[in-house]
XYZ file of C-alpha atoms in Angstrom:
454
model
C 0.314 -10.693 -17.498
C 1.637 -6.994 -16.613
C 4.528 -5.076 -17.497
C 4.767 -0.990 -16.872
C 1.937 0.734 -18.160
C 2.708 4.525 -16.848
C 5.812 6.113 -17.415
C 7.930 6.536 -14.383
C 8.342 9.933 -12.304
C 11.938 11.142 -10.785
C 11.961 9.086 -7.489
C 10.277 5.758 -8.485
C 11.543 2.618 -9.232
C 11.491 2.239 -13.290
C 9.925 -0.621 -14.486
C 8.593 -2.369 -11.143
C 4.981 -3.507 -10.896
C 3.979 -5.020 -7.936
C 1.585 -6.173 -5.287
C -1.221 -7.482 -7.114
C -4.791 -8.743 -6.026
C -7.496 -10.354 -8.668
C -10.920 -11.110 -8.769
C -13.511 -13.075 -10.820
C -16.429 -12.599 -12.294
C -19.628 -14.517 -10.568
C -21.263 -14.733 -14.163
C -18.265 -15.235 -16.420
C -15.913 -17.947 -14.706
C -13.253 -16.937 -18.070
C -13.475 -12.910 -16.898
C -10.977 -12.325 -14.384
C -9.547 -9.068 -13.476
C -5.675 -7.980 -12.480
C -4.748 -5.035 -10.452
C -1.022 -3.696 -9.317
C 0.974 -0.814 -8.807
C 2.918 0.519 -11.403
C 6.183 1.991 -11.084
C 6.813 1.910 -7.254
C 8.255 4.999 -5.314
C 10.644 3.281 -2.438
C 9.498 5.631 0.285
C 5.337 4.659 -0.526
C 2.600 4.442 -3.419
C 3.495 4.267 -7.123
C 2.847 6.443 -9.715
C 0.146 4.955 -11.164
C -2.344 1.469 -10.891
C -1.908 -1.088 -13.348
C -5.322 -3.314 -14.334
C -5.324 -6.793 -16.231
C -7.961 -8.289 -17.975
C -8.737 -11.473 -19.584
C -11.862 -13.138 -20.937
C -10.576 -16.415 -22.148
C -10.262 -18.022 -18.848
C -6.523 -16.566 -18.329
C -5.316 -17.714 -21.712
C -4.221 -14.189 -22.960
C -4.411 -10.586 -20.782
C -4.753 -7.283 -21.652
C -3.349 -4.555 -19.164
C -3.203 -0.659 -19.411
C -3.326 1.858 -16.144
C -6.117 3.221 -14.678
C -6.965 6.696 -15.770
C -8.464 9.610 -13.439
C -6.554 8.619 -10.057
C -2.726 9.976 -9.939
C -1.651 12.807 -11.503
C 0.271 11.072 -13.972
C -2.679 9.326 -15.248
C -5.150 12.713 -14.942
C -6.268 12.290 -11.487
C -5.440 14.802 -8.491
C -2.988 12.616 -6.188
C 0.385 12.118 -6.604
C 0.361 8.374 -5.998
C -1.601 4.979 -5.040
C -1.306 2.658 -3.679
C -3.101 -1.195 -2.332
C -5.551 -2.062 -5.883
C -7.940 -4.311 -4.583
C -10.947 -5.738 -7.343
C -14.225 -7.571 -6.847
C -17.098 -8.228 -8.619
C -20.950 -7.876 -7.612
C -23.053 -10.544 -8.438
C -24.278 -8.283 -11.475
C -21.362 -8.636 -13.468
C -20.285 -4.527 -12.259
C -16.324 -5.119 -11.330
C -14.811 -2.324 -8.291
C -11.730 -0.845 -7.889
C -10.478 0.283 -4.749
C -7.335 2.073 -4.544
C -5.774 4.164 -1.691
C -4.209 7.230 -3.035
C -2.403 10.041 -1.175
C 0.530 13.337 -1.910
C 3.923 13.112 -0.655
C 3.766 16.934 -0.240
C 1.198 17.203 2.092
C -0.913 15.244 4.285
C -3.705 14.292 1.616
C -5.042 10.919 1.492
C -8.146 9.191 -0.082
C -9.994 6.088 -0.340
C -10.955 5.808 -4.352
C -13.518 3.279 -5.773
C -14.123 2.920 -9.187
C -16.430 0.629 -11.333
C -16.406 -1.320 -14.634
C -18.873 -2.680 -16.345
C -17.490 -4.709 -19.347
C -15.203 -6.512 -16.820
C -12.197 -4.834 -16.576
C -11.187 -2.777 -19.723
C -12.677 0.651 -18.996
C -12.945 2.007 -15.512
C -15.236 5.271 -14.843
C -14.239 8.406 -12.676
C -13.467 7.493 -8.882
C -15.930 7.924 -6.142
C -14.563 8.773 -2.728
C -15.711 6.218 -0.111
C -13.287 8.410 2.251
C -10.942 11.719 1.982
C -8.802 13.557 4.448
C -6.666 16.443 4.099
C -5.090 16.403 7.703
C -1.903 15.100 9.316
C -3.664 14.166 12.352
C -5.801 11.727 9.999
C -4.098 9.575 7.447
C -6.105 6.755 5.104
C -3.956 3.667 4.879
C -4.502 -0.138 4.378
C -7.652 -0.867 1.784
C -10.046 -3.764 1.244
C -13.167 -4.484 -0.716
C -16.077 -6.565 -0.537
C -19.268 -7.311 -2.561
C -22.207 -8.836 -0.736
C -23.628 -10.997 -3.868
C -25.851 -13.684 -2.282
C -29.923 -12.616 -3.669
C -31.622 -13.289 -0.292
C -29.189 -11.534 1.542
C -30.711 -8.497 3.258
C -27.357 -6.382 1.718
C -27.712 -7.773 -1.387
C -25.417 -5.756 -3.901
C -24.118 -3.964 -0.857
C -20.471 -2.972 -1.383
C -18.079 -2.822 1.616
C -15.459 -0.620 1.872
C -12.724 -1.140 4.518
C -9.286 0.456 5.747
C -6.990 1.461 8.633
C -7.427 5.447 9.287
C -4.246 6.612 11.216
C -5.455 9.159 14.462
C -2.468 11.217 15.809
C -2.920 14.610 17.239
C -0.055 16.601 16.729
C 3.278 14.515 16.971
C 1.350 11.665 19.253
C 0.274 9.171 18.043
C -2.896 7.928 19.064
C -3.952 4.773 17.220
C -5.092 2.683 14.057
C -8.295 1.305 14.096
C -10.164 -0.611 11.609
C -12.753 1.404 10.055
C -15.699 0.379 7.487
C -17.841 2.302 4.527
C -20.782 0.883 2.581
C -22.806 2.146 -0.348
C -26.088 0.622 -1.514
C -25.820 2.239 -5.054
C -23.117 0.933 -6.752
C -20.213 2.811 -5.023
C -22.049 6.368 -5.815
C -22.245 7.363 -2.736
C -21.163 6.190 1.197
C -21.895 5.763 4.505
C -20.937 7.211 8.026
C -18.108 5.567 8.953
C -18.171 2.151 11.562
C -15.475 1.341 13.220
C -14.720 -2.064 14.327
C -11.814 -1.586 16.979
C -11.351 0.233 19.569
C -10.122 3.595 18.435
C -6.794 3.231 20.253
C -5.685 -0.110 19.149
C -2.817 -0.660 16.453
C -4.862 -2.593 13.826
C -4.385 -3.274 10.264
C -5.522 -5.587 7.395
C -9.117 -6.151 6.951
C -9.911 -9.131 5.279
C -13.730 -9.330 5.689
C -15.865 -12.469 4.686
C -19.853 -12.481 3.547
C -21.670 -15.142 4.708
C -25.174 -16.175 2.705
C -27.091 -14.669 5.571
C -25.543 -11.033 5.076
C -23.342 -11.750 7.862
C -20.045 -10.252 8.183
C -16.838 -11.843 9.205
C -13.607 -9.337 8.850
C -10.544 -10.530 10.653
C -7.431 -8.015 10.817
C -4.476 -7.519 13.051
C -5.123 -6.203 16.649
C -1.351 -5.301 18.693
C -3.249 -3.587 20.872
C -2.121 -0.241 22.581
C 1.012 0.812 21.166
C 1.106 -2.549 19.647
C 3.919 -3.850 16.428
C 2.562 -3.759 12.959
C 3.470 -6.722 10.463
C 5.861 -4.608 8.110
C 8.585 -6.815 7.655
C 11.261 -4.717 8.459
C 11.698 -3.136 12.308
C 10.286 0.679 12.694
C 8.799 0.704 9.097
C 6.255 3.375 8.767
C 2.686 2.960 7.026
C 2.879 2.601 3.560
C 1.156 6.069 2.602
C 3.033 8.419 5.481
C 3.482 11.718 3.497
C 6.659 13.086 3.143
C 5.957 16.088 5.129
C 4.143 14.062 8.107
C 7.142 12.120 8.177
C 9.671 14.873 8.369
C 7.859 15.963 11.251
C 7.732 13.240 13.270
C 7.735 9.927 13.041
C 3.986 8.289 14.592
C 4.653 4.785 14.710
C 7.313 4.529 17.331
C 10.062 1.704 16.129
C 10.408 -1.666 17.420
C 10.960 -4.930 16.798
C 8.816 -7.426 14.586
C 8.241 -10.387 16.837
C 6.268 -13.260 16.584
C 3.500 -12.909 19.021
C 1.498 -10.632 16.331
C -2.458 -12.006 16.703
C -5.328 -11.944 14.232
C -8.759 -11.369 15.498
C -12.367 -11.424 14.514
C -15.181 -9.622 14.970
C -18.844 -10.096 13.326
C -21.771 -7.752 12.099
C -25.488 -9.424 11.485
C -26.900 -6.088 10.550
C -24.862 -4.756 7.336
C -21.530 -3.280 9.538
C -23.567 -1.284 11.297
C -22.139 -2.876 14.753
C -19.841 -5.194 15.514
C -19.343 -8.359 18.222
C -16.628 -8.085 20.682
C -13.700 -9.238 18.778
C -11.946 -13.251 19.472
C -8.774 -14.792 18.309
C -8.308 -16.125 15.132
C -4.313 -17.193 15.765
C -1.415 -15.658 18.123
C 1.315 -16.685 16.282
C 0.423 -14.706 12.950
C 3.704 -12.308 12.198
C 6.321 -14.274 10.163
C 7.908 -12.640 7.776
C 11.069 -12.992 5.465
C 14.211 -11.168 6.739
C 15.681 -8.476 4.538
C 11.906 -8.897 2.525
C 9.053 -6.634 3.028
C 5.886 -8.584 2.511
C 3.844 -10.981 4.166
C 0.095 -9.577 5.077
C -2.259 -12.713 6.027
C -5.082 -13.611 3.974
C -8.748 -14.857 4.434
C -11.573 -16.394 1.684
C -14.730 -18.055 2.422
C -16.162 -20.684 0.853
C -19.417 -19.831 -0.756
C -20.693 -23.733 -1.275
C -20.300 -24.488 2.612
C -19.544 -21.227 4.274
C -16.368 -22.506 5.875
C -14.156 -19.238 6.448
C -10.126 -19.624 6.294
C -7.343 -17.445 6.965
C -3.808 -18.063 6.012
C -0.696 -16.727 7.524
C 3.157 -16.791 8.128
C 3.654 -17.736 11.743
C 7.379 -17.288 13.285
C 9.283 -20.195 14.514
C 12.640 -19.028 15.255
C 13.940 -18.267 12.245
C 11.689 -20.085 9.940
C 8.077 -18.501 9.196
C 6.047 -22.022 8.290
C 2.591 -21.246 6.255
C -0.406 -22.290 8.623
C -4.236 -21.579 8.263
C -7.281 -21.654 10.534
C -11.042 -22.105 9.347
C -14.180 -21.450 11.643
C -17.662 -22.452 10.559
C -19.542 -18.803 12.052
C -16.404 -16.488 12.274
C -16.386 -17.009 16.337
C -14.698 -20.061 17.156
C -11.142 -20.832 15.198
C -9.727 -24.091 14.801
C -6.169 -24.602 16.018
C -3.228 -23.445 12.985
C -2.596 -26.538 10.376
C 0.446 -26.536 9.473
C 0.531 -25.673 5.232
C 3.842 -25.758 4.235
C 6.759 -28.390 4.450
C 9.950 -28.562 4.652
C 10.389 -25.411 6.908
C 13.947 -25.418 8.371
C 16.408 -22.883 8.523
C 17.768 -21.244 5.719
C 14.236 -21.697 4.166
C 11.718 -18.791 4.366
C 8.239 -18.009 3.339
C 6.864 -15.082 1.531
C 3.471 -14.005 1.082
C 0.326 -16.195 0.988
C -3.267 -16.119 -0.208
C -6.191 -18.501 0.157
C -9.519 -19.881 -1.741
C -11.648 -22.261 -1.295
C -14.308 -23.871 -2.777
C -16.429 -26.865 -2.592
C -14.023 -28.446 0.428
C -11.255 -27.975 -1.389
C -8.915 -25.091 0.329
C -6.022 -24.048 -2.059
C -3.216 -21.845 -0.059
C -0.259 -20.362 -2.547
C 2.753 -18.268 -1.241
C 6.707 -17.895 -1.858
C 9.569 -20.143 -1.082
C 12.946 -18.329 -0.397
C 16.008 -19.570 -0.612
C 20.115 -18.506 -1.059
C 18.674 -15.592 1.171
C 22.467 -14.035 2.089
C 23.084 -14.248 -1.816
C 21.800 -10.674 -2.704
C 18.154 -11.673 -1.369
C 18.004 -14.986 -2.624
C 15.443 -16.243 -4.617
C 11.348 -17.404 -4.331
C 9.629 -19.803 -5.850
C 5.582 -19.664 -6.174
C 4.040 -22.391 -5.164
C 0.777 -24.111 -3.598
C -0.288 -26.307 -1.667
C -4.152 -28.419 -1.671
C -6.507 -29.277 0.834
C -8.828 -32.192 -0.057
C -10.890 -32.024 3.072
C -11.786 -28.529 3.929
C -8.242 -27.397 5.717
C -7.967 -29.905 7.841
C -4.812 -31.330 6.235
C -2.818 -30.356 3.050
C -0.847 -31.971 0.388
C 2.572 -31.510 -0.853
C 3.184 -28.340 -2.474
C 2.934 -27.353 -6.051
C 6.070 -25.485 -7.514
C 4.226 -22.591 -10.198
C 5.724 -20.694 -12.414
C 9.708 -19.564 -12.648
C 11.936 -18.709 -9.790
C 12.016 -14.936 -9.207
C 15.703 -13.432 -8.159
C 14.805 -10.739 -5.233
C 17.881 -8.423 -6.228
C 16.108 -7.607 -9.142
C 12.491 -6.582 -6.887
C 11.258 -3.271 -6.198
C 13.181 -1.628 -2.381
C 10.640 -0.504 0.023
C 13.070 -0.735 3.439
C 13.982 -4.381 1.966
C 13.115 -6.649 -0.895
C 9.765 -5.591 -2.130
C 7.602 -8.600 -3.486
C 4.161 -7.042 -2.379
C 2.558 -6.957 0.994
C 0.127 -9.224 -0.280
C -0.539 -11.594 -3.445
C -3.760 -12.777 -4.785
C -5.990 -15.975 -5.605
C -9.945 -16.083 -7.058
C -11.493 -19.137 -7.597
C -14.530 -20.107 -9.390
C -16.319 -23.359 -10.947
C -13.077 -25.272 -12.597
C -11.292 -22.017 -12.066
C -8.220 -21.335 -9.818
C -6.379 -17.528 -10.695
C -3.106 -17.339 -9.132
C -1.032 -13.515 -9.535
C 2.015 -12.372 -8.061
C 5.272 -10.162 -8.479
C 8.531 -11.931 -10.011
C 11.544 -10.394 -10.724
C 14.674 -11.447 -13.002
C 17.533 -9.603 -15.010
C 16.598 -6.917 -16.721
C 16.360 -7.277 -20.390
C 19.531 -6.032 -22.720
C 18.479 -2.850 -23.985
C 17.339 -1.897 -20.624
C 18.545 1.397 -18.689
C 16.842 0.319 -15.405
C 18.689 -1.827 -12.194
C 14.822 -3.191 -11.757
C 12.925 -5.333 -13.776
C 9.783 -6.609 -11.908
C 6.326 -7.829 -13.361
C 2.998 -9.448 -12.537
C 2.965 -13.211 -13.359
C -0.289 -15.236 -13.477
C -1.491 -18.409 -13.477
C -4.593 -20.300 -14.501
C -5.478 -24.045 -12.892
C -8.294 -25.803 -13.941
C -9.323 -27.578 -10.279
């Protein structure tokens, strides 16, 4: 699906592309639309953003990078970072992308748009810039509000997790929210969500028909853990110079006890409901493996809302999801994947739904103490609106984690991604295998995709 599009810089990782997300377009089931990074730097970012586009229902792709955001494509940062797509219910596809320099403290969130569904993208808009250490833009997600007789109709919502420090303190992470009513022109005043001291990350908002807004993220509280895989990892876009003067996220362990919350706005993000649990259990993750963000859909034919997550169990991180019917009562975790015993890890997940169906897909690792092991793709079906699931579906071929992208571990991708509409099912991730023959580079990584016909 995609293969490097940008050349790489001195200091990235040649031909890696990696953590992709995809979308669909509301008027064109056969239109789906791709997005990764493109030749990853180790220490954060890539150098450029890969997009994918198909038209044929996932049949054949097209790629090539997005122009106007890193310097190596003729933009003004030095990398990016977390592509996220959507569509609006008018056929106009979004782009948002953070981007930041590892020479300085600068960090943005970019949006751009496309309107023939994913070959051409325009100049970026800036839903959010900062050119300060003590503020530092980091974790990205967008949403389209694309139900007519919504009040927000066409409104487009742009999230992330702003890092406050002041001086070498750190002072918290809380989940902040942008909207534009003109097609990503312009933006907002910032709302914030969470408490301004809390360690939060990962957005993952839901629209209902009403306008209604369901995001559920990560809260650890004061001086909380963050889910990045490995202990003491820093945030994704930390700039070289912030971190060589100190480090704000102090180190400790990844446990199991990280939580999910969610919190709900009837009037267009403007405010926000005290926050409740979605699930306590919510930090698995794959040892040696950087990955493993939780995901959330909603399904637009019954408004049932899911979220799907790793949950640790000694040293097994079983699949589970929770669905709510208005965002403020969760049911209990259903257990999604099988055969989770020692030995056996999971990696990554993503989930759609639609019309009671609930599809979850994520990576199997195994052979983890032979160089990383390796991960199979695979999903798993619910037939009666995640209240039970099937046995799961192996996808795709096995992908060999020695060859992957190193961010402090194995790097698969924090996240994965999954789209769904009428009798389609759009499955991406990263896989990695040998590098070919006439190849120069210890890396060979790629997106892979899949198209099911539910």
């Amino acid at each position: 699906m995609t293969s490097q599009d940008v050349a790489s810089r001195p200091g990235s990782e040649p031909d890696t592309v990696v953590e992709p997300d995809v979308a669909v377009n509301p008027n064109d089931r056969d239109n789906a639309i791709a997005t990764a990074h493109d030749s990853r730097y180790p220490d954060g970012g890539a150098v450029g953003i890969s997009a994918a586009w198909t038209r044929d229902g996932g049949a054949t792709w097209q790629h090539k990078t997005v122009p106007g955001i890193t310097v190596a494509t003729g933009g003004p940062y030095e990398r990016a970072s977390d592509p996220v797509p959507a569509f609006g219910r008018d056929g106009t596809a979004y782009l948002s992308v953070l981007l930041f320099n590892a020479s300085n403290c600068d960090t943005a969130v970019a949006v751009l748009r496309s309107v023939d569904g994913g070959a051409n993208w325009g100049a970026p808009s800036y839903a959010h810039r900062s050119n300060t250490c003590d503020y530092s833009d980091d974790k990205n997600w967008l949403v389209v509000d694309t139900t007519p007789t919504s009040p927000h109709y066409q409104r487009v919502y742009q999230f992330w997790t702003p890092f406050l420090s002041k001086g070498n303190t750190f002072l918290g992470a809380p989940q902040a929210v942008r909207w534009s009513d003109d097609r990503a022109r312009t933006w907002s005043a910032t709302s914030y969500l969470t408490a301004l001291n809390h360690d939060t990350q990962n957005s993952q908002p839901m629209i209902k028909k009403d306008g209604t807004i369901v995001d559920t993220f990560y809260d650890f509280g004061i001086g909380g853990v963050r889910p990045d895989a490995v202990p003491g990892a820093s945030p994704d876009n930390s700039s070289l110079a912030r971190r060589a003067r100190a480090a704000l996220i102090p180190a400790t362990t990844i446990n199991a006890t990280g939580t999910i919350f969610a919190a709900t706005s009837s009037n267009g993000a403007q405010s926000w409901s005290p926050q409740v649990e979605v699930a306590n259990n919510a930090e698995g993750f794959a040892v040696g493996v950087r990955c493993c963000l939780f995901a959330a859909d909603i399904d637009r034919s019954t408004g049932r809302m899911f979220v799907a997550f790793e949950g640790g169990v000694a040293n097994t991180d079983p699949v589970y999801a929770a669905w709510s019917d208005d965002g403020r009562q969760w049911s209990a975790p259903v257990r999604v994947s099988r055969g989770d015993v020692s030995g056996v890890q999971r990696v990554n997940v993503d989930v759609v739904a639609s019309g009671s169906s609930t599809y979850v897909t994520y990576g199997t690792r195994t052979d983890a103490a032979n160089a990383g092991g390796v991960v199979q793709q695979q999903l798993s079906v619910s037939p009666d609106a995640g209240r039970s699931y099937g046995p799961p579906m192996s996808i795709g071929p096995l992908s060999v984690l020695k060859y992957a992208a190193q961010s402090r571990g194995y790097f698969p991708g924090d996240y994965i991604g999954a789209a769904i509409a009428p009798g389609r099912l759009y499955l991406v991730w990263a896989r990695s295998s040998k590098p070919p023959a006439a190849s120069t580079s210890r890396f060979h990584q790629v997106i892979y995709g899949a198209t099911l016909r539910p």
